[in-house]
Each structure stands twice: as structure tokens, then as C-alpha cells.
Coordinates of C-alpha atoms in Angstrom, one line a residue:
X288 CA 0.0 0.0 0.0
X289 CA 2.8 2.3 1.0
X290 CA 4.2 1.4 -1.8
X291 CA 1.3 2.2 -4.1
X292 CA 1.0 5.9 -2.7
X293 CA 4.3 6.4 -3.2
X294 CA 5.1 5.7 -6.0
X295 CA 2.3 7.8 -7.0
X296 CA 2.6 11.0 -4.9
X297 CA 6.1 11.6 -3.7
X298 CA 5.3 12.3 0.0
X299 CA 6.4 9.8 2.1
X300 CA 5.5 11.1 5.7
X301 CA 1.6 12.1 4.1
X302 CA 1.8 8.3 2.6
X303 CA 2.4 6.7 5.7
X304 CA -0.3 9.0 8.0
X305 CA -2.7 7.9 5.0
X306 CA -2.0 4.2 4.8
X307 CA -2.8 4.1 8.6
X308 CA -6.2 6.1 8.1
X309 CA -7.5 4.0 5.9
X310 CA -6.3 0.9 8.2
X311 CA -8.1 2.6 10.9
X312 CA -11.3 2.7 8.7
X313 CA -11.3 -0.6 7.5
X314 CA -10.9 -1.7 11.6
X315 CA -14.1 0.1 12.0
X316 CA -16.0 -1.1 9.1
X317 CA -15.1 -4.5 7.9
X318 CA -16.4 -6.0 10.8
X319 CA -19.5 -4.6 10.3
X320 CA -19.7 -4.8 6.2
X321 CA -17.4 -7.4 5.4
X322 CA -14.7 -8.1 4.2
X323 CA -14.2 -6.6 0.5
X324 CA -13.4 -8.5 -2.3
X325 CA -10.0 -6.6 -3.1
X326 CA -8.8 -5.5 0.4
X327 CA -5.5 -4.3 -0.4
X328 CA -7.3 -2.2 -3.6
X329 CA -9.9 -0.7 -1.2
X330 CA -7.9 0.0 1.2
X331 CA -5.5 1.8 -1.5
X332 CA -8.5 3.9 -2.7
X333 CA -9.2 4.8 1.0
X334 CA -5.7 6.0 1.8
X335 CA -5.7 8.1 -1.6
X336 CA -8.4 10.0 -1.3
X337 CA -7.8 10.7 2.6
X338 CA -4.0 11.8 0.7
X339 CA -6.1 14.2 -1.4
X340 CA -8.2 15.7 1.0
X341 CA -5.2 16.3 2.9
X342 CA -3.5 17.7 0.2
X343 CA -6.8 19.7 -0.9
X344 CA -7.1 21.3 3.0
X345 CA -3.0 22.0 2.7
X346 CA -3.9 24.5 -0.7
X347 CA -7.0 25.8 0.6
X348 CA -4.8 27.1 3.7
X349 CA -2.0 27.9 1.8
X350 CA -4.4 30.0 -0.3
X351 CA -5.9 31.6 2.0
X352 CA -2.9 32.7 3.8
X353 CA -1.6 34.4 0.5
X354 CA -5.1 36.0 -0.3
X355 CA -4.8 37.9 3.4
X356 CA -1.5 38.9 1.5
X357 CA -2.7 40.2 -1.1
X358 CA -0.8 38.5 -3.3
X359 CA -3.3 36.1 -4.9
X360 CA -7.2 35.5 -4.7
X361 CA -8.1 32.1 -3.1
X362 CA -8.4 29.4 -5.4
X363 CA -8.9 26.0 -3.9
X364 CA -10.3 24.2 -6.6
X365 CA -6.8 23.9 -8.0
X366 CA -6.8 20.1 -6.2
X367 CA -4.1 17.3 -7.6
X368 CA -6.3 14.7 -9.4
X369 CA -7.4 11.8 -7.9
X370 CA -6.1 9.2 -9.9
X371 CA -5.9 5.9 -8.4
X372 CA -2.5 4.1 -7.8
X373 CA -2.0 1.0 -9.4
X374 CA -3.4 -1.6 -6.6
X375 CA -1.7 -4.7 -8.0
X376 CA 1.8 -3.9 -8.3
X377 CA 4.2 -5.5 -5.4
X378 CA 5.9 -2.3 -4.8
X379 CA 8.2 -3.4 -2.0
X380 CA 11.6 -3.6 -3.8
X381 CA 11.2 -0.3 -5.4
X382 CA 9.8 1.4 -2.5
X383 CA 12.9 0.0 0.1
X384 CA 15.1 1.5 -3.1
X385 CA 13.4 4.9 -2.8
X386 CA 13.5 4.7 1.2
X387 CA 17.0 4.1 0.8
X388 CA 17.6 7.9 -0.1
X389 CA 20.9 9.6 -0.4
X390 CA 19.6 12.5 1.8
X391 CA 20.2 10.0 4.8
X392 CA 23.2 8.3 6.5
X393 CA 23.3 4.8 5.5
X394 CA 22.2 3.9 8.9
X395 CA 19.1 5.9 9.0
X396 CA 18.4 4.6 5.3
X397 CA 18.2 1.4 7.0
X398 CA 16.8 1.8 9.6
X399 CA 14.4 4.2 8.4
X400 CA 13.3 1.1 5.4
X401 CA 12.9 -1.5 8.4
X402 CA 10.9 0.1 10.2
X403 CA 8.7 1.9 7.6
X404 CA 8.3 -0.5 4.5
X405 CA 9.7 -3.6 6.5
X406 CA 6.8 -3.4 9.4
X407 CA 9.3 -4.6 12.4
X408 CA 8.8 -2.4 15.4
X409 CA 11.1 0.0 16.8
X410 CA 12.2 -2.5 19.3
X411 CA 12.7 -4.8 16.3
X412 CA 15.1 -2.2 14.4
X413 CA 17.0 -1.3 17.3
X414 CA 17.7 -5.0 18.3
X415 CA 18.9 -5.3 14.6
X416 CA 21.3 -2.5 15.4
X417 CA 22.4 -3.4 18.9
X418 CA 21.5 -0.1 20.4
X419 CA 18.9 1.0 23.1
X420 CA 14.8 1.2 21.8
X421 CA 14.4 4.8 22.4
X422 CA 17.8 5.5 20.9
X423 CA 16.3 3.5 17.8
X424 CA 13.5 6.2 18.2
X425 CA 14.9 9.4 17.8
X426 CA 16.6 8.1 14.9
X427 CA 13.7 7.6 12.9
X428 CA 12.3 10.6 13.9
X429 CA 15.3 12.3 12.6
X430 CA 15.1 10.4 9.5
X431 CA 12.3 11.8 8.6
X432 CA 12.9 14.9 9.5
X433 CA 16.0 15.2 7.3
X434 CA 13.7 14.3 4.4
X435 CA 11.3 16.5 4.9
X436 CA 13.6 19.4 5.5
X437 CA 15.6 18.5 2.2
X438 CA 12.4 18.5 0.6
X439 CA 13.3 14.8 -0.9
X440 CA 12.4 13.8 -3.7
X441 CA 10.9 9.9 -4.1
X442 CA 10.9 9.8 -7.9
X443 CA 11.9 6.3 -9.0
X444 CA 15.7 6.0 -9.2
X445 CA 17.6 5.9 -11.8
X446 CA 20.0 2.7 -13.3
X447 CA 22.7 5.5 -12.3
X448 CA 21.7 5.8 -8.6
X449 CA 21.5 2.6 -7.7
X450 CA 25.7 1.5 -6.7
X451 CA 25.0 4.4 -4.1
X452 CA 21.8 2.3 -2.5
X453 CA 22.4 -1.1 -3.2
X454 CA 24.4 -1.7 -0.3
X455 CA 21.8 -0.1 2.3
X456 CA 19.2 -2.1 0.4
X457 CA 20.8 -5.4 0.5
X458 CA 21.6 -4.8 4.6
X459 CA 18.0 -3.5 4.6
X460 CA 17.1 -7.1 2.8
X461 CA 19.1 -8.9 5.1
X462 CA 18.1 -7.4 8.2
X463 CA 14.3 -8.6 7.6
X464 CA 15.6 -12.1 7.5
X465 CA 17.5 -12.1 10.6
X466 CA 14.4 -11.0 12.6
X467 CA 12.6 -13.8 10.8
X468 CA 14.9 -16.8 11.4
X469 CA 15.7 -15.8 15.0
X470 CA 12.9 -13.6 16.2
X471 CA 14.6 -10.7 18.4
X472 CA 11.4 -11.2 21.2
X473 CA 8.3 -13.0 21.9
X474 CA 7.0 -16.5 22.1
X475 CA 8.1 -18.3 18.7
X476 CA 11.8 -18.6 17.3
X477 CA 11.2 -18.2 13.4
X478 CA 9.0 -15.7 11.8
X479 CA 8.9 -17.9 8.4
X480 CA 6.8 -15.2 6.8
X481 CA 10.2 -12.3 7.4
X482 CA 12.4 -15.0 5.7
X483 CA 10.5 -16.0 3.0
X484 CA 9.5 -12.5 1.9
X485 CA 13.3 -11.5 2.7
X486 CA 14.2 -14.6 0.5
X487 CA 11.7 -13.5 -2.2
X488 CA 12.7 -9.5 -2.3
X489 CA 16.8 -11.4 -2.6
X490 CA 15.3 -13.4 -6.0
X491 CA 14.1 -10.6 -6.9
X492 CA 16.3 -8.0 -6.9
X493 CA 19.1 -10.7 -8.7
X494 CA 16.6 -10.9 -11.3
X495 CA 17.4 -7.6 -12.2
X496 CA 21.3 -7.2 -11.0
X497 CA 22.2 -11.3 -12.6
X498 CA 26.2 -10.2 -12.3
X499 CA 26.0 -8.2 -8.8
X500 CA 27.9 -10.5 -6.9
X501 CA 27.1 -9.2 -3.1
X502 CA 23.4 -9.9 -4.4
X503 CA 23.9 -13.4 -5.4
X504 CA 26.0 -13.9 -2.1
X505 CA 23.1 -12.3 0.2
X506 CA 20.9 -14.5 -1.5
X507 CA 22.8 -17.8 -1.3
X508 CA 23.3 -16.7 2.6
X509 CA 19.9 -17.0 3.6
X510 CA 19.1 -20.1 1.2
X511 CA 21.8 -22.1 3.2
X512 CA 20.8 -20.7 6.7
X513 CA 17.0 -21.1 6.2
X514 CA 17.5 -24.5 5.1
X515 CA 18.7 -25.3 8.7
X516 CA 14.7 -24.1 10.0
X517 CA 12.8 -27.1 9.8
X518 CA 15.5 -28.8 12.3
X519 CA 16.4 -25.7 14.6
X520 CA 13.2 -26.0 17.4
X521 CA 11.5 -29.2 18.9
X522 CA 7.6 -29.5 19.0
X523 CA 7.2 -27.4 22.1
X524 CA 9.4 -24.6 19.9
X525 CA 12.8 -24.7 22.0
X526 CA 15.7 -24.0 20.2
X527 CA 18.2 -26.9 19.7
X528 CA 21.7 -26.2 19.1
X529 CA 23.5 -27.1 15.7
X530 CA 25.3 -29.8 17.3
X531 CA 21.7 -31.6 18.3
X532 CA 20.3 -30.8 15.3
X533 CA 18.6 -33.6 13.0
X534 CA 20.3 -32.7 9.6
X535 CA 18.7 -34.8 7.3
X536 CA 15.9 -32.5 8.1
X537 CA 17.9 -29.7 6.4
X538 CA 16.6 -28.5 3.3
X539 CA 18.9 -30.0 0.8
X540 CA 16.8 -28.0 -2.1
X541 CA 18.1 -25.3 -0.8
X542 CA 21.4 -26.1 0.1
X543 CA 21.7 -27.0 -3.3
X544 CA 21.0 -23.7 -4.5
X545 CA 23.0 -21.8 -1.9
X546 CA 26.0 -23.7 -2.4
X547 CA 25.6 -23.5 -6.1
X548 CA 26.0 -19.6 -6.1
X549 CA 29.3 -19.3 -3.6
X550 CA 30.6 -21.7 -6.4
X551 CA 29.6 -19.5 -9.1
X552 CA 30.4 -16.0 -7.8
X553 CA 33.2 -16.8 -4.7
X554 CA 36.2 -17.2 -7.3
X555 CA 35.7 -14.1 -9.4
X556 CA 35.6 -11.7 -6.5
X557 CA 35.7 -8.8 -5.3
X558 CA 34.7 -10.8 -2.5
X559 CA 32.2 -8.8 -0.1
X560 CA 30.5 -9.6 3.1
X561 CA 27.7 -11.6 2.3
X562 CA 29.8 -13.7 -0.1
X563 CA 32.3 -14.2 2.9
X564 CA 29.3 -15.3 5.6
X565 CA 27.2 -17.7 2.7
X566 CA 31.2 -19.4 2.3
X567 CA 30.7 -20.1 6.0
X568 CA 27.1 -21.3 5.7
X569 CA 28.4 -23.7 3.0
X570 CA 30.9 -25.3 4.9
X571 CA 28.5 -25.9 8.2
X572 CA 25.9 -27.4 5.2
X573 CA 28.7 -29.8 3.8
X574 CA 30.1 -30.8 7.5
X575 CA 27.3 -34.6 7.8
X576 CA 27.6 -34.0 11.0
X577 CA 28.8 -31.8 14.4
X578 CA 31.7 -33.4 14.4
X579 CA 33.3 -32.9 10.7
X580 CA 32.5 -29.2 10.9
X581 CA 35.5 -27.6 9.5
X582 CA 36.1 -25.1 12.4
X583 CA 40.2 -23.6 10.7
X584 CA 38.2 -23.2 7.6
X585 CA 35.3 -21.3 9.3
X586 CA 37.6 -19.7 11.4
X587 CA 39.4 -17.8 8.1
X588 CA 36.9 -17.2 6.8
X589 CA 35.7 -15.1 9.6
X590 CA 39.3 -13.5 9.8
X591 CA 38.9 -12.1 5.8
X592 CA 35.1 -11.5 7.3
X593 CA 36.4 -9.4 9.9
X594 CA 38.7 -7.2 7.7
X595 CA 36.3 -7.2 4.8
X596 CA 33.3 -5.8 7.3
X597 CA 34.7 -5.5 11.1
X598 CA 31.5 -5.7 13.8
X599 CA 30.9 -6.6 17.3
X600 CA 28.2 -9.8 15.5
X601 CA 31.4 -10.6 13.8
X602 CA 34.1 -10.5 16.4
X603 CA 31.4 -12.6 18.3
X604 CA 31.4 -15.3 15.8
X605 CA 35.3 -15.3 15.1
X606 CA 35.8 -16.4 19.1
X607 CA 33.7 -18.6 18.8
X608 CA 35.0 -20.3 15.7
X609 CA 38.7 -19.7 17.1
X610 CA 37.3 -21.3 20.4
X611 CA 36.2 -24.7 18.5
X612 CA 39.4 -24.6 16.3
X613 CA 42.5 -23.4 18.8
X614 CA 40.9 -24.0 22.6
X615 CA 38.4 -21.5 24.5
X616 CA 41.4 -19.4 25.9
X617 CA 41.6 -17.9 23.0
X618 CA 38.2 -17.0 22.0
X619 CA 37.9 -15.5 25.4
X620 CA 41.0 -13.0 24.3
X621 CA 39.1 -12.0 21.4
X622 CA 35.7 -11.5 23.3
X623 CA 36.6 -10.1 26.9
X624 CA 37.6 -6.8 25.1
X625 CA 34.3 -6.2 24.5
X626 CA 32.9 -6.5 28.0
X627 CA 34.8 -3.0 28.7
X628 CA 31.7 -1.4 25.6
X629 CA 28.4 0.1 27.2
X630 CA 26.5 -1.0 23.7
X631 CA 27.7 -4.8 23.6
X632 CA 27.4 -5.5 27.7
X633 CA 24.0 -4.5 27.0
X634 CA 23.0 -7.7 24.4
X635 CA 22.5 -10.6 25.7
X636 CA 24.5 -12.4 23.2
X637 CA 28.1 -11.4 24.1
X638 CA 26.9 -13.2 27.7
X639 CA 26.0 -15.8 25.8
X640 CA 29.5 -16.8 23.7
X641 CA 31.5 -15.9 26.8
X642 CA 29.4 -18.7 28.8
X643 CA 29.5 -21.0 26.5
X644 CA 33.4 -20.0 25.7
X645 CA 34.1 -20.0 29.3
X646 CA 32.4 -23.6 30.2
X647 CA 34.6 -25.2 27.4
X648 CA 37.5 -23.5 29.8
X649 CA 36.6 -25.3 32.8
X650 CA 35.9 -22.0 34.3
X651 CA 31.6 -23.3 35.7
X652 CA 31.2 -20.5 38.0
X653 CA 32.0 -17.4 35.7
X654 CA 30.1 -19.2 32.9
X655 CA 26.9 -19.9 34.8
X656 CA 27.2 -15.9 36.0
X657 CA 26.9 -15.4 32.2
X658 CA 24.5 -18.1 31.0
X659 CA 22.3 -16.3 34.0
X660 CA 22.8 -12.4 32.4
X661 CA 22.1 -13.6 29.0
X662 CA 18.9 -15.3 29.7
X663 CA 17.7 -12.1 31.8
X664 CA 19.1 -9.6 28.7
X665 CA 17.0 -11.6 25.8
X666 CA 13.4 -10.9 24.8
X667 CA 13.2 -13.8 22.7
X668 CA 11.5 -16.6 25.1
X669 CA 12.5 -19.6 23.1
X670 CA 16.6 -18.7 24.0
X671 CA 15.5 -17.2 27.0
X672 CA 14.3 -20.8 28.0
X673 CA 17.8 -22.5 25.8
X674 CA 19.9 -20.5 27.8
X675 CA 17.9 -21.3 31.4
X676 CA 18.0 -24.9 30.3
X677 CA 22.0 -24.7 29.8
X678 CA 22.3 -23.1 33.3
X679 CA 20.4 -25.3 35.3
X680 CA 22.5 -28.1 33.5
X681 CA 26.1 -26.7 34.2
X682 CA 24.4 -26.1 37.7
X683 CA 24.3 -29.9 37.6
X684 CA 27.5 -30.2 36.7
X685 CA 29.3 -27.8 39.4
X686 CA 27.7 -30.3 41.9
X687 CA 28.7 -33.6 40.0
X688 CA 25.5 -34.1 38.5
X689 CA 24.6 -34.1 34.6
X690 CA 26.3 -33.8 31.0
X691 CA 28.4 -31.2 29.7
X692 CA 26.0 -28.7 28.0
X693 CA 26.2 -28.2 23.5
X694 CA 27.8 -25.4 22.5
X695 CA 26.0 -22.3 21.9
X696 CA 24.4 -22.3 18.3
X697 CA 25.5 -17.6 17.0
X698 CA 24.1 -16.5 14.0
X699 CA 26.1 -15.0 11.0
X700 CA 25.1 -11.5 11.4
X701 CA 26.7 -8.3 10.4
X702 CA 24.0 -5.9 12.5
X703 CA 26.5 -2.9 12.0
X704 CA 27.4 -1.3 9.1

């Protein structure tokens, strides 16, 4: 819908106060007249005419205002026309390419897209970012504000501007499927329908950019790390680890595919970030089990990763892969640095890698002060219950009792760019 107006009329902040007029008048009428037969075209028609009227009420004042002037009589018939956006177009692609202006930072071009065409909350975006919700906030805010004070433009871009918004739209693409495949809060793990319209927005844009290699790598990231879903949460919804996790219920379709394009595009370079972190996918999907997992080849790979597209996400990941390949002392080097950074003591998941990097150490104490500080930090019930469950199992094991607990299963991500 947002999309639709647009497209259409240019003004983004009058779009969005439209789109959700017209969803408050469909709240109040559908359940009394039904349902109509083309919702999303109804509701289109709704939001464009309350655009209009807007638009018509602006002039009219605006008029007026210069008539007291004296400089013109009032004239507020001179209304823009109300044609009708086209109701059937899947504008989503070209609307995260116009949200992805060049009038913003390439943080607030992301984060602006996530939380305006993407739909995930403000909690969402800033758990995407690592950084406080009401920090998250005021950056939208100013977003917009930056837009409306450089009087933006939201014509369609050209063939010409799109090297300088590609790579906020690809984070933009790959930020929706992160929330998706580990859901940042709430009761359920996966959101499958974030990482199948993420995966679907990937296809498409390669459609149109076939020899973009950061495009094809971003797509053949999430191929190999969705096909890992079916197999990452037990009936009840609890996370397993990738250690415990039944790989013949991988996706092998889309392994296939996902492996296919690091083949294709790997070799002839310049090798970017996404590229890098499908390579790593690819060798967890070729590894039949836990125990072949190629942990030196992961760990290089997050090394070049590192100086390709240096994070806290990443430097998380590389200890842990150092920590499987060359002994949990020296992870720990690599992580306890960040303990001493406001931002990353506040996510739970640096608590998380030192616990698990610590128990490998022998260290049960320290580790189950972590385990206990990540499970308080996460909104995400389904690790908040993984990470209680590893506790109370080291717990067992300070006192004699138990197994040794699976390592901790860290995503790929590259929150900050």
C-alpha cells in the first residue's frame, strides 16, 4: 500500500499517515460490512483519497494565507487529481530503493526502510542494530525529518543511482531475515513469513542485478541458513543447538542452490560480506555432522570477514569459531575486550558466547554468571528458555550431576554497518 502511494505521490511522511487512516477505517467497518473483495485495492482507494483531502485542505490554507496577502485570490479548486494508484503492483523492492535515499546516512536509510516498508517495530530495528529502543526512536524521527527538510524527492531512481543504494538495500534485505529466522522477542523462534518475503525480495532483486555478486552472495546466505529451520526447534518450539540438530531435516533443495552460487560467484571476487558469511554457511551445510564441521576453515573465513566488514556480531562469531578450532582461551582473548563497551554488555548475546566460551574453559562459576545475564538480557523466550535450560545443566555439573552442556548455536550476522 505504501508502496502504491508512493510511487504515486512523492510524499512519504503524508503516505504513511494515509496508509494508517485508511487501516483505521477498515478496523471500524469490515467488521460490520465485510470483508471486501479486493482489500488491499480498497484499502488503497481509501488512503488516496484521505492523501487528497489532505493535500486539498493544505492548498486551501495555503491559499488563503496568501489572499490575506494580497498576493493572490483564493483558489482551492486547484486540487491534484485523484487518480488511483496502481493496486496490483508488489511495490516493496522499489519502495525500500526509494527509502533508501541519499539525503540519509546509510544507517538511518536502513533503519528508516525496516521500520517503515519492512513493518518490524522499533524494538525490532533497534535489536537489529544493537542499540537501546528509544535510541532507535529518535533516529527515525530524525530520518524523517532530514527528508522533509531536504524537501526529498521519491521519484523512481535511476539505473545510475543505484551502486550508491544497493548496499543499504541489501543490509535492509538482510536485516528482515535475521528478525525472521531468530525472532529478536516474543514466544516463537522463526518468523517464516520475514524469511520467505526476505528470500523473495533477494530473487528478486538478482533478477534484475544477474552479475551483482554481493546480491547473489546475500541470497545464497539466507538459502543455506534457512534451510537449517525445519531442524532448529523441537515441538514445544525450544531452540536446539546445531550440534543436536537432525540434519537430514535440512533443506537439501536449498542447500543445493545456496552452495551452487558461492561456487559460481566466490572465485571471481571482489569478495564482499555476504559472499564471505554464505562461504561459512556452506561449509556448516557440507560438515554430515557436528563433528566434521571444519572449524580452521570457518575460522578464516571469519578472519577475511572481519577485515572485509569489522562488527561486534562478527568478532562474536570469530571467538567462537577460534574457540572450536584453537581452545576457548583464545576466543575469550578475542571477546573479553568487549565487556569494557556500554552497547555490547547490554545484548545478551556477548553473555551468551563468553558462557559458552568459558564452560569449554573449565571455568563453571564465571560461565553460569553469564549463562544467568544472557537469559535475563534476551526478549526472545525460546533462547531465553535454551539458555535457562544450559544453566540449570552446568548447575548440575558444578555439583557432580549431569552432561556437559552443547555449544552455543550464534548466528552470522553483520548488525552494523
Amino acid at each position: 500500500m505504501l508502496g502504491s502511494l508512493v510511487r504515486r505521490y512523492g510524499d512519504f511522511a503524508g503516505c504513511e499517515d494515509a496508509v494508517q487512516e485508511a487501516l483505521i477505517v477498515a478496523s471500524r467497518d469490515w467488521p460490520r460490512t465485510g470483508v471486501p473483495e479486493h482489500p488491499r485495492g480498497w484499502l488503497i482507494r481509501v488512503a488516496s483519497r484521505r492523501l487528497i483531502d489532505a493535500r486539498r485542505s493544505d492548498l486551501a490554507r495555503s491559499e488563503r494565507e496568501l489572499a490575506v496577502a494580497g498576493d493572490q485570490p483564493p483558489d482551492a479548486a486547484r486540487a491534484p487529481a485523484a487518480d488511483q494508484p496502481d493496486s496490483a503492483a508488489d511495490d516493496t523492492l522499489h519502495l525500500i530503493l526509494l527509502c533508501c535515499h541519499p539525503a540519509l546516512t546509510p544507517e538511518s536509510q536502513v533503519a528508516l526502510t525496516l521500520r517503515a516498508v519492512a513493518g518490524l517495530t522499533t524494538g525490532q530495528v533497534a535489536a537489529a542494530f544493537l542499540v537501546p529502543e528509544r535510541t532507535m526512536a529518535q533516529r527515525i524521527s530524525r530520518a524523517k525529518a532530514s527528508l522533509r527538510s531536504a524537501g526529498a524527492s521519491f521519484a523512481a531512481p535511476l539505473r545510475s543511482d543505484l551502486p550508491d543504494r544497493l548496499a543499504a538495500v541489501l543490509q535492509v534485505i538482510y536485516l528482515i531475515f535475521n528478525e525472521g529466522y531468530t525472532a529478536s522477542s516474543g514466544e516463537r523462534l522463526v518468523e517464516g513469513l520475514l524469511t520467505r518475503e526476505a528470500i523473495r525480495l533477494a530473487r528478486e532483486l538478482r533478477a534484475r542485478l544477474p552479475s551483482h555478486h554481493e546480491t547473489a552472495g546475500l541470497l545464497a546466505l539466507m538459502l543455506l541458513t534457512d534451510a537449517r529451520t525445519p531442524a532448529r526447534a523441537d515441538a514445544r518450539g525450544d531452540l536446539i543447538s546445531l550440534e543436536h540438530q537432525d540434519r537430514s531435516l535440512w533443506n537439501s533443495t536449498q542447500i543445493s542452490e545456496g552452495t551452487a552460487l558461492v561456487e559460481d560467484v566466490l572465485p571471481r571476487g571482489p569478495v564482499g560480506a555476504f559472499q564471505l558469511q554464505a562461504a561459512i554457511a556452506a561449509v556448516h551445510a557440507e560438515a554430515g555432522d557436528w563433528a566434521d564441521t571444519d572449524w580452521p576453515q570457518i575460522a578464516a573465513l571469519y578472519r577475511m570477514l572481519a577485515n572485509v566488514a569489522p562488527s561486534r556480531t562478527v568478532t562474536l562469531n570469530l571467538a567462537v569459531a577460534i574457540g572450536m578450532a584453537d581452545g576457548p582461551l583464545a576466543g575469550l582473548a578475542l571477546v573479553d575486550p568487549l565487556v569494557r563497551e556500554p552497547a555490547a554488555a547490554r545484548h545478551h548475546r556477548l553473555h551468551a558466547v563468553r558462557a559458552h566460551l568459558l564452560e569449554m574453559a573449565g571455568r563453571a562459576d564465571e560461565a553460569a554468571e553469564e549463562y544467568t545475564t544472557a537469559a535475563r538480557l534476551t526478549r526472545s523466550l525460546p533462547e531465553q528458555r535454551y539458555l535457562n535450560a544450559r544453566l540449570s545443566r552446568l548447575r548440575c555439573l558444578i555439583v557432580g550431576v549431569g552432561n556437559r552442556p552443547d555449544p552455543v548455536e550464534v548466528r552470522s550476522d553483520i548488525h552494523e554497518r
